Amino acid sequence: MFKRSAFISLPRLLLAGALCASAPAFAALSFDLSVATKYKVASHGDNPPPDEVKQYKVLLGERYLSVSSAGETMIYDLANRRRYQIDLASGSYVDYSLFDGVGFRMQELKNRASMNKALIMANVEPPSFDPVFDEHNLSITSAPRKLSESTEAGATVLAVDGNPLAHIPAGGTRVNAGDAALFERMMRYRFGGHPLVLARLASEKRVPAGFVMHHKQVGHSQTRTYTVSALRQSAPASYDLKPYKPRAAAANELDQLLDKAQANAAPPTAATRQAFETGIAQAFADKRAFDAMLGMSELAFVSGDPMKMPTPEQKVLLNADPQVRAFAAAIRSKGKAEMEAALATLQELRKLNTHKQHMLALFEANWRAKLGDVRGALPLYASVLRANPALAGAYKDMGDALFKSYDMARAWRSWDAGRRMAPGLEQFKAVNQYEQLLLREHPEFF
């Protein structure tokens, strides 16, 4: 499911010399931030967005960041690797993983590099542009780069591989290394900036009163002027979610399911396990071998425990059942032609009178996703989770499908829900390993 991508570890840039007066050891910072963005159409672009100015309130706590705008507050919990998006009008929030942003940036950077390569090879419009700007927008790198500096009207101009990206005047407020790193991380998460530029800024151990970043997107360029004011040592040591409540009225059906899972996800109780065992035993007693087999699969996906081996008597029933044989052949299929035939088989099996329709829908959704039909798979996953909201394996599979469609925020919400229900489920090892990869290759986000 996941492919390892190349990563270039960035050395921290160290500068000698004093910049301002001695720096107080701030435990936390708060300040106002104005971001004025001017757009300029590219030679191959058309109708860029109108220029805009946005105002933010920023808090940099010891282990959290908070950035508030007119209608929203985003809290980045660095200790627990969570992100809380608070809608100020409704007083509600959504809990996300910090991993989703980094995962998206890695995949998006690879996607843009592939598209850029294809454009160059095809020699078609719009022309490709330097990948440094993709790295600047996403705050991650894909190759070794060279940072160069020059001076212009008393300000430092930072360029990466010859592309001017930042214009940083002298002055500002001296801070300690920890607070400088938090300022860098806030920029990385909320606004972007090339890792070499952000590392150079953090090495100065100051919060500048103002600076400019230059970005390029498809069709236009941007000049962002950042102005910092009212900087003070007054941020709370921790954030407080008590004035807000978890979101409960999402319009999107997947969000509704994920919000409910966020509130209710928990490992199965002993009574739940016993109910499954009783149902499986009754299905075998009634000679409903196919229902029994699907029940065994469902119990494994709910509990995270390996599927129990059937007794010799149960094996006889399973081997003799034509629906079980058709199902087993379908899920062993390989290659596009076999998988398309397997999908047709699963659809036929769903028409049968079984007590486990939602389990067949889960396997059909998985096959659709494997064949590239994520749009067709997602409604099936939703139907499965409506039938059994405790089906941890379905959250894993739906998360995989969402990941394929670049919906990283929902992918991680789905995986997180499933892991709270069945942390020992074998299928989640790939997600856990991928998160460890992100931690190793992109520690600057965590």
Short mmCIF file of C-alpha atoms in Angstrom, two decimals:
data_model
loop_
_atom_site.label_atom_id
_atom_site.label_comp_id
_atom_site.label_asym_id
_atom_site.label_seq_id
_atom_site.Cartn_x
_atom_site.Cartn_y
_atom_site.Cartn_z
CA MET A 1 0.00 0.00 0.00
CA PHE A 2 2.75 2.44 0.88
CA LYS A 3 5.93 3.07 -1.06
CA ARG A 4 9.09 4.42 0.51
CA SER A 5 10.09 7.81 -0.86
CA ALA A 6 13.55 9.35 -0.91
CA PHE A 7 14.32 11.81 1.86
CA ILE A 8 17.18 14.23 2.21
CA SER A 9 17.95 15.06 5.85
CA LEU A 10 18.43 18.82 6.22
CA PRO A 11 21.30 20.02 8.42
CA ARG A 12 20.44 22.76 10.86
CA LEU A 13 22.02 26.03 9.84
CA LEU A 14 24.05 27.65 12.60
CA LEU A 15 24.99 31.31 12.64
CA ALA A 16 27.41 33.07 14.97
CA GLY A 17 27.02 36.57 16.34
CA ALA A 18 24.40 38.60 18.10
CA LEU A 19 21.42 40.02 16.25
CA CYS A 20 19.77 42.19 18.85
CA ALA A 21 19.81 42.55 22.61
CA SER A 22 20.03 39.44 24.77
CA ALA A 23 17.04 37.16 24.33
CA PRO A 24 14.63 36.43 27.17
CA ALA A 25 13.90 32.72 27.66
CA PHE A 26 10.25 32.81 26.57
CA ALA A 27 8.21 29.80 27.64
CA ALA A 28 5.50 30.85 25.23
CA LEU A 29 4.78 33.59 22.70
CA SER A 30 1.69 35.29 21.36
CA PHE A 31 1.46 37.79 18.53
CA ASP A 32 -0.72 39.18 15.78
CA LEU A 33 0.13 38.19 12.23
CA SER A 34 -0.98 39.97 9.09
CA VAL A 35 -0.50 38.18 5.75
CA ALA A 36 -0.96 40.31 2.63
CA THR A 37 -0.95 38.27 -0.58
CA LYS A 38 -0.52 39.80 -4.02
CA TYR A 39 -1.17 37.62 -7.06
CA LYS A 40 0.39 37.94 -10.48
CA VAL A 41 -0.77 35.98 -13.50
CA ALA A 42 1.82 33.73 -15.15
CA SER A 43 2.44 33.77 -18.88
CA HIS A 44 0.33 30.62 -19.25
CA GLY A 45 -2.21 31.51 -16.56
CA ASP A 46 -5.52 33.30 -16.46
CA ASN A 47 -7.53 35.25 -13.87
CA PRO A 48 -5.55 34.83 -10.64
CA PRO A 49 -7.39 35.26 -7.32
CA PRO A 50 -7.86 38.84 -6.07
CA ASP A 51 -5.26 40.26 -3.71
CA GLU A 52 -6.12 39.70 -0.07
CA VAL A 53 -5.07 40.53 3.48
CA LYS A 54 -5.77 38.11 6.32
CA GLN A 55 -5.31 38.61 10.04
CA TYR A 56 -4.32 35.92 12.51
CA LYS A 57 -3.83 35.53 16.26
CA VAL A 58 -0.93 33.17 16.95
CA LEU A 59 -0.02 31.34 20.16
CA LEU A 60 3.20 29.35 20.44
CA GLY A 61 3.02 27.18 23.55
CA GLU A 62 5.71 24.82 24.74
CA ARG A 63 4.11 21.81 22.99
CA TYR A 64 1.33 23.30 20.90
CA LEU A 65 0.67 25.90 18.21
CA SER A 66 -2.57 27.84 17.74
CA VAL A 67 -3.45 29.96 14.71
CA SER A 68 -6.81 31.77 14.73
CA SER A 69 -8.49 33.66 11.91
CA ALA A 70 -11.91 35.31 11.63
CA GLY A 71 -13.95 32.11 11.78
CA GLU A 72 -11.55 29.34 12.69
CA THR A 73 -8.86 28.29 15.13
CA MET A 74 -6.38 25.56 14.25
CA ILE A 75 -4.55 23.95 17.16
CA TYR A 76 -1.52 21.75 16.52
CA ASP A 77 -0.86 19.49 19.53
CA LEU A 78 2.78 18.50 19.11
CA ALA A 79 2.83 16.29 22.21
CA ASN A 80 -0.05 14.05 21.09
CA ARG A 81 0.38 14.60 17.32
CA ARG A 82 -3.17 15.83 16.90
CA ARG A 83 -4.71 18.77 15.07
CA TYR A 84 -7.97 20.38 16.19
CA GLN A 85 -9.92 22.45 13.69
CA ILE A 86 -12.35 24.65 15.64
CA ASP A 87 -15.31 26.31 13.93
CA LEU A 88 -15.80 29.41 16.04
CA ALA A 89 -19.34 30.11 14.81
CA SER A 90 -20.70 26.73 15.91
CA GLY A 91 -18.29 26.24 18.80
CA SER A 92 -17.43 22.76 17.52
CA TYR A 93 -14.21 21.05 16.53
CA VAL A 94 -12.89 18.12 14.54
CA ASP A 95 -9.97 16.01 15.75
CA TYR A 96 -7.38 15.13 13.07
CA SER A 97 -3.96 13.48 13.05
CA LEU A 98 -0.82 15.53 12.47
CA PHE A 99 0.38 12.70 10.25
CA ASP A 100 -2.23 13.46 7.57
CA GLY A 101 -0.64 16.76 6.54
CA VAL A 102 2.84 15.29 6.22
CA GLY A 103 1.52 12.24 4.40
CA PHE A 104 -0.32 14.44 1.93
CA ARG A 105 2.73 16.62 1.27
CA MET A 106 4.94 13.61 0.57
CA GLN A 107 2.45 12.10 -1.86
CA GLU A 108 1.62 15.43 -3.49
CA LEU A 109 5.28 16.28 -4.03
CA LYS A 110 5.82 12.94 -5.76
CA ASN A 111 2.68 13.49 -7.83
CA ARG A 112 3.80 16.97 -8.93
CA ALA A 113 7.26 15.69 -9.81
CA SER A 114 5.70 13.00 -12.01
CA MET A 115 3.42 15.53 -13.71
CA ASN A 116 6.30 17.93 -14.23
CA LYS A 117 8.40 15.17 -15.79
CA ALA A 118 5.55 14.22 -18.12
CA LEU A 119 5.12 17.84 -19.23
CA ILE A 120 8.81 18.16 -19.98
CA MET A 121 8.86 14.94 -21.99
CA ALA A 122 5.72 15.89 -23.91
CA ASN A 123 6.89 19.48 -24.46
CA VAL A 124 3.36 20.79 -24.00
CA GLU A 125 1.84 23.82 -22.33
CA PRO A 126 1.66 24.82 -19.57
CA PRO A 127 5.44 24.76 -19.25
CA SER A 128 6.96 23.07 -16.25
CA PHE A 129 8.57 25.19 -13.56
CA ASP A 130 11.30 24.62 -11.02
CA PRO A 131 10.32 21.97 -8.42
CA VAL A 132 11.90 24.18 -5.76
CA PHE A 133 8.62 26.10 -5.69
CA ASP A 134 6.66 22.91 -5.01
CA GLU A 135 9.01 22.24 -2.11
CA HIS A 136 8.54 25.84 -0.97
CA ASN A 137 4.74 25.52 -1.03
CA LEU A 138 4.71 22.13 0.72
CA SER A 139 7.65 22.68 3.11
CA ILE A 140 9.37 19.41 2.23
CA THR A 141 12.24 18.57 -0.12
CA SER A 142 12.67 15.96 -2.82
CA ALA A 143 16.36 16.43 -3.67
CA PRO A 144 19.54 18.06 -2.30
CA ARG A 145 19.34 21.84 -2.65
CA LYS A 146 21.70 24.78 -2.23
CA LEU A 147 20.77 27.79 -0.12
CA SER A 148 22.41 31.08 -1.07
CA GLU A 149 22.22 34.51 0.55
CA SER A 150 22.55 38.06 -0.65
CA THR A 151 21.81 41.50 0.76
CA GLU A 152 19.35 43.98 -0.66
CA ALA A 153 18.63 47.33 1.02
CA GLY A 154 19.79 45.95 4.37
CA ALA A 155 17.62 42.82 4.14
CA THR A 156 18.72 39.22 3.64
CA VAL A 157 17.50 37.57 0.44
CA LEU A 158 17.40 33.77 0.60
CA ALA A 159 17.43 31.77 -2.63
CA VAL A 160 17.30 28.01 -3.17
CA ASP A 161 19.03 26.73 -6.29
CA GLY A 162 19.01 30.30 -7.58
CA ASN A 163 15.28 30.92 -6.95
CA PRO A 164 14.70 33.91 -4.61
CA LEU A 165 12.17 32.70 -2.03
CA ALA A 166 12.40 35.02 0.97
CA HIS A 167 13.26 38.64 1.78
CA ILE A 168 13.97 39.09 5.51
CA PRO A 169 14.80 42.56 6.92
CA ALA A 170 16.91 42.98 10.02
CA GLY A 171 15.42 43.52 13.45
CA GLY A 172 12.54 41.91 15.22
CA THR A 173 12.54 40.24 18.63
CA ARG A 174 15.23 37.91 19.91
CA VAL A 175 13.91 34.59 21.23
CA ASN A 176 15.47 31.38 22.47
CA ALA A 177 16.12 28.40 20.21
CA GLY A 178 12.96 26.58 21.33
CA ASP A 179 10.66 29.48 20.49
CA ALA A 180 12.45 30.06 17.18
CA ALA A 181 11.82 26.41 16.32
CA LEU A 182 8.12 26.79 17.21
CA PHE A 183 7.86 29.85 14.96
CA GLU A 184 9.46 27.82 12.17
CA ARG A 185 7.03 24.94 12.76
CA MET A 186 4.04 27.29 12.76
CA MET A 187 5.12 28.62 9.37
CA ARG A 188 5.68 25.10 8.07
CA TYR A 189 2.24 23.85 9.09
CA ARG A 190 0.11 26.88 8.34
CA PHE A 191 1.76 28.87 5.57
CA GLY A 192 4.60 26.88 3.99
CA GLY A 193 8.17 27.84 3.27
CA HIS A 194 11.13 25.90 1.92
CA PRO A 195 12.80 23.82 4.66
CA LEU A 196 16.18 25.46 3.98
CA VAL A 197 14.65 28.93 4.27
CA LEU A 198 12.76 28.07 7.48
CA ALA A 199 15.84 26.46 9.02
CA ARG A 200 17.90 29.56 8.20
CA LEU A 201 15.25 31.79 9.76
CA ALA A 202 15.11 29.66 12.93
CA SER A 203 18.89 29.72 13.27
CA GLU A 204 18.77 33.49 13.80
CA LYS A 205 16.76 33.00 17.03
CA ARG A 206 14.46 35.88 16.36
CA VAL A 207 10.93 36.58 15.27
CA PRO A 208 11.23 39.19 12.50
CA ALA A 209 8.87 42.15 12.54
CA GLY A 210 8.15 41.46 8.90
CA PHE A 211 9.33 39.39 5.95
CA VAL A 212 8.29 38.42 2.43
CA MET A 213 7.91 35.01 0.80
CA HIS A 214 7.66 34.41 -2.96
CA HIS A 215 5.58 31.46 -4.21
CA LYS A 216 4.60 30.07 -7.59
CA GLN A 217 1.51 28.02 -8.32
CA VAL A 218 0.09 26.73 -11.59
CA GLY A 219 -1.10 29.82 -13.47
CA HIS A 220 0.11 32.52 -11.07
CA SER A 221 2.75 33.67 -8.62
CA GLN A 222 2.25 35.01 -5.12
CA THR A 223 4.08 37.54 -2.99
CA ARG A 224 3.17 37.16 0.68
CA THR A 225 4.12 39.90 3.10
CA TYR A 226 4.07 38.81 6.75
CA THR A 227 3.85 41.45 9.46
CA VAL A 228 4.28 40.48 13.13
CA SER A 229 2.98 42.82 15.84
CA ALA A 230 2.01 42.86 19.52
CA LEU A 231 4.46 40.08 20.33
CA ARG A 232 4.36 39.27 24.02
CA GLN A 233 5.06 36.55 26.54
CA SER A 234 1.46 35.78 27.42
CA ALA A 235 0.42 32.55 25.72
CA PRO A 236 -1.16 29.94 27.99
CA ALA A 237 1.03 26.97 28.80
CA SER A 238 -1.59 24.67 27.25
CA TYR A 239 -4.69 24.97 25.09
CA ASP A 240 -8.26 24.43 26.28
CA LEU A 241 -10.93 22.58 24.28
CA LYS A 242 -13.53 22.67 27.08
CA PRO A 243 -15.41 25.67 25.63
CA TYR A 244 -16.02 23.64 22.46
CA LYS A 245 -17.75 20.39 21.61
CA PRO A 246 -16.97 17.72 19.01
CA ARG A 247 -18.72 18.27 15.70
CA ALA A 248 -21.99 16.36 15.51
CA ALA A 249 -23.80 17.57 12.38
CA ALA A 250 -21.52 17.09 9.37
CA ALA A 251 -23.21 17.20 5.98
CA ASN A 252 -20.90 14.63 4.37
CA GLU A 253 -21.92 11.03 5.11
CA LEU A 254 -18.35 9.85 5.61
CA ASP A 255 -17.74 12.69 8.04
CA GLN A 256 -20.87 11.71 9.96
CA LEU A 257 -19.57 8.16 10.31
CA LEU A 258 -16.09 9.31 11.28
CA ASP A 259 -17.43 11.83 13.81
CA LYS A 260 -19.49 9.09 15.46
CA ALA A 261 -16.49 6.79 15.47
CA GLN A 262 -14.38 9.54 17.02
CA ALA A 263 -16.87 9.77 19.88
CA ASN A 264 -17.65 6.08 20.36
CA ALA A 265 -14.76 3.94 19.11
CA ALA A 266 -13.62 1.39 21.69
CA PRO A 267 -12.51 -2.25 21.79
CA PRO A 268 -15.33 -4.82 21.80
CA THR A 269 -16.72 -5.92 25.14
CA ALA A 270 -16.78 -9.52 26.32
CA ALA A 271 -20.53 -9.53 25.67
CA THR A 272 -19.98 -8.44 22.07
CA ARG A 273 -17.45 -11.19 21.49
CA GLN A 274 -19.80 -13.76 23.03
CA ALA A 275 -22.66 -12.59 20.81
CA PHE A 276 -20.52 -13.17 17.74
CA GLU A 277 -19.45 -16.61 18.95
CA THR A 278 -23.06 -17.55 19.61
CA GLY A 279 -24.16 -16.34 16.16
CA ILE A 280 -21.37 -18.28 14.42
CA ALA A 281 -22.22 -21.46 16.31
CA GLN A 282 -25.91 -21.10 15.43
CA ALA A 283 -25.10 -20.56 11.74
CA PHE A 284 -23.09 -23.79 11.67
CA ALA A 285 -25.89 -25.58 13.52
CA ASP A 286 -28.36 -24.35 10.91
CA LYS A 287 -26.05 -25.53 8.10
CA ARG A 288 -25.55 -21.91 6.96
CA ALA A 289 -21.85 -22.34 6.34
CA PHE A 290 -21.45 -19.17 4.28
CA ASP A 291 -23.02 -17.00 7.00
CA ALA A 292 -20.81 -18.74 9.56
CA MET A 293 -17.66 -18.05 7.55
CA LEU A 294 -18.57 -14.39 7.10
CA GLY A 295 -19.33 -14.17 10.83
CA MET A 296 -15.89 -15.55 11.62
CA SER A 297 -14.32 -12.92 9.35
CA GLU A 298 -16.39 -10.18 10.95
CA LEU A 299 -15.37 -11.20 14.47
CA ALA A 300 -11.70 -11.06 13.44
CA PHE A 301 -12.19 -7.58 11.92
CA VAL A 302 -14.03 -6.36 15.03
CA SER A 303 -11.70 -7.79 17.66
CA GLY A 304 -8.34 -7.69 15.91
CA ASP A 305 -7.76 -11.33 16.90
CA PRO A 306 -6.75 -13.91 14.27
CA MET A 307 -9.66 -15.82 12.79
CA LYS A 308 -10.33 -18.98 14.76
CA MET A 309 -9.77 -22.29 13.03
CA PRO A 310 -12.98 -24.19 12.40
CA THR A 311 -13.50 -27.60 13.93
CA PRO A 312 -13.21 -30.68 11.69
CA GLU A 313 -17.00 -30.84 11.47
CA GLN A 314 -17.19 -27.18 10.53
CA LYS A 315 -14.49 -27.65 7.87
CA VAL A 316 -16.63 -30.33 6.24
CA LEU A 317 -19.57 -27.92 6.03
CA LEU A 318 -17.39 -25.10 4.68
CA ASN A 319 -15.73 -27.26 2.04
CA ALA A 320 -19.07 -28.58 0.85
CA ASP A 321 -20.75 -25.20 0.52
CA PRO A 322 -20.72 -23.86 -3.10
CA GLN A 323 -21.06 -20.24 -1.97
CA VAL A 324 -18.04 -20.57 0.31
CA ARG A 325 -16.03 -22.07 -2.55
CA ALA A 326 -17.09 -19.28 -4.93
CA PHE A 327 -16.20 -16.65 -2.35
CA ALA A 328 -12.82 -18.21 -1.57
CA ALA A 329 -11.95 -18.31 -5.26
CA ALA A 330 -12.99 -14.67 -5.67
CA ILE A 331 -10.81 -13.29 -2.90
CA ARG A 332 -7.79 -15.24 -4.21
CA SER A 333 -8.00 -13.63 -7.64
CA LYS A 334 -5.02 -11.79 -9.12
CA GLY A 335 -4.67 -9.55 -12.13
CA LYS A 336 -7.24 -7.18 -13.57
CA ALA A 337 -9.26 -9.77 -15.52
CA GLU A 338 -9.53 -12.15 -12.56
CA MET A 339 -10.37 -9.30 -10.20
CA GLU A 340 -13.13 -8.03 -12.49
CA ALA A 341 -14.57 -11.56 -12.60
CA ALA A 342 -14.24 -11.77 -8.81
CA LEU A 343 -16.13 -8.50 -8.46
CA ALA A 344 -18.99 -9.93 -10.51
CA THR A 345 -18.99 -13.03 -8.28
CA LEU A 346 -19.16 -10.93 -5.13
CA GLN A 347 -22.05 -8.94 -6.56
CA GLU A 348 -23.93 -12.17 -7.29
CA LEU A 349 -23.25 -13.48 -3.79
CA ARG A 350 -24.66 -10.27 -2.32
CA LYS A 351 -27.99 -11.09 -3.94
CA LEU A 352 -28.31 -14.23 -1.81
CA ASN A 353 -30.31 -14.31 1.38
CA THR A 354 -27.47 -14.00 3.90
CA HIS A 355 -27.38 -12.48 7.35
CA LYS A 356 -24.02 -10.88 6.52
CA GLN A 357 -24.75 -8.68 3.51
CA HIS A 358 -22.50 -5.93 4.87
CA MET A 359 -19.49 -8.26 4.93
CA LEU A 360 -19.95 -9.05 1.26
CA ALA A 361 -20.31 -5.33 0.60
CA LEU A 362 -16.96 -4.81 2.37
CA PHE A 363 -15.18 -7.28 0.10
CA GLU A 364 -16.85 -5.78 -2.96
CA ALA A 365 -15.72 -2.31 -1.87
CA ASN A 366 -12.17 -3.58 -1.47
CA TRP A 367 -12.17 -5.07 -4.95
CA ARG A 368 -13.57 -1.87 -6.44
CA ALA A 369 -10.82 0.12 -4.73
CA LYS A 370 -8.14 -2.28 -5.98
CA LEU A 371 -9.48 -1.85 -9.50
CA GLY A 372 -9.22 1.92 -9.17
CA ASP A 373 -12.94 2.62 -8.61
CA VAL A 374 -12.55 4.46 -5.31
CA ARG A 375 -15.61 6.58 -6.04
CA GLY A 376 -17.70 3.42 -6.30
CA ALA A 377 -16.07 1.86 -3.25
CA LEU A 378 -16.68 4.67 -0.75
CA PRO A 379 -20.52 4.42 -0.68
CA LEU A 380 -20.15 0.69 -0.08
CA TYR A 381 -17.80 1.30 2.85
CA ALA A 382 -20.35 3.74 4.25
CA SER A 383 -23.11 1.14 4.00
CA VAL A 384 -20.89 -1.41 5.76
CA LEU A 385 -20.19 0.94 8.66
CA ARG A 386 -23.83 1.87 9.00
CA ALA A 387 -24.55 -1.84 9.42
CA ASN A 388 -21.70 -2.37 11.88
CA PRO A 389 -20.04 0.82 13.18
CA ALA A 390 -17.59 -1.31 15.21
CA LEU A 391 -16.00 -3.03 12.21
CA ALA A 392 -12.38 -1.96 12.66
CA GLY A 393 -11.22 -3.72 9.51
CA ALA A 394 -13.64 -1.68 7.41
CA TYR A 395 -12.13 1.54 8.77
CA LYS A 396 -8.69 0.25 7.74
CA ASP A 397 -9.85 -0.57 4.22
CA MET A 398 -11.80 2.67 3.81
CA GLY A 399 -8.76 4.59 5.01
CA ASP A 400 -6.67 2.91 2.33
CA ALA A 401 -9.18 3.93 -0.35
CA LEU A 402 -9.26 7.51 0.93
CA PHE A 403 -5.46 7.58 0.91
CA LYS A 404 -5.45 6.54 -2.75
CA SER A 405 -7.76 9.46 -3.55
CA TYR A 406 -5.44 11.92 -1.71
CA ASP A 407 -8.04 12.50 1.04
CA MET A 408 -5.43 12.17 3.77
CA ALA A 409 -7.40 13.87 6.54
CA ARG A 410 -10.28 11.39 6.29
CA ALA A 411 -7.87 8.50 5.68
CA TRP A 412 -6.14 9.05 9.01
CA ARG A 413 -9.43 9.65 10.80
CA SER A 414 -10.61 6.28 9.48
CA TRP A 415 -7.40 4.51 10.46
CA ASP A 416 -7.40 6.14 13.90
CA ALA A 417 -10.98 5.01 14.52
CA GLY A 418 -10.16 1.43 13.58
CA ARG A 419 -7.02 1.38 15.72
CA ARG A 420 -8.97 2.54 18.76
CA MET A 421 -11.36 -0.38 18.21
CA ALA A 422 -8.81 -3.10 17.39
CA PRO A 423 -5.22 -1.87 17.85
CA GLY A 424 -3.89 -5.40 17.37
CA LEU A 425 -5.46 -5.93 13.95
CA GLU A 426 -2.69 -7.21 11.67
CA GLN A 427 -3.68 -4.93 8.78
CA PHE A 428 -2.86 -1.81 10.81
CA LYS A 429 0.84 -2.70 10.93
CA ALA A 430 1.30 -1.02 7.53
CA VAL A 431 -0.19 2.24 8.88
CA ASN A 432 1.92 2.10 12.04
CA GLN A 433 5.05 1.50 10.00
CA TYR A 434 4.22 4.37 7.66
CA GLU A 435 3.83 6.74 10.60
CA GLN A 436 7.22 5.65 11.92
CA LEU A 437 8.65 6.37 8.47
CA LEU A 438 7.19 9.88 8.56
CA LEU A 439 8.64 10.45 12.02
CA ARG A 440 12.09 9.35 10.88
CA GLU A 441 12.14 11.18 7.57
CA HIS A 442 10.32 14.36 8.60
CA PRO A 443 11.08 15.03 12.28
CA GLU A 444 10.83 18.77 11.56
CA PHE A 445 7.01 18.42 11.62
CA PHE A 446 6.90 16.65 14.97
#
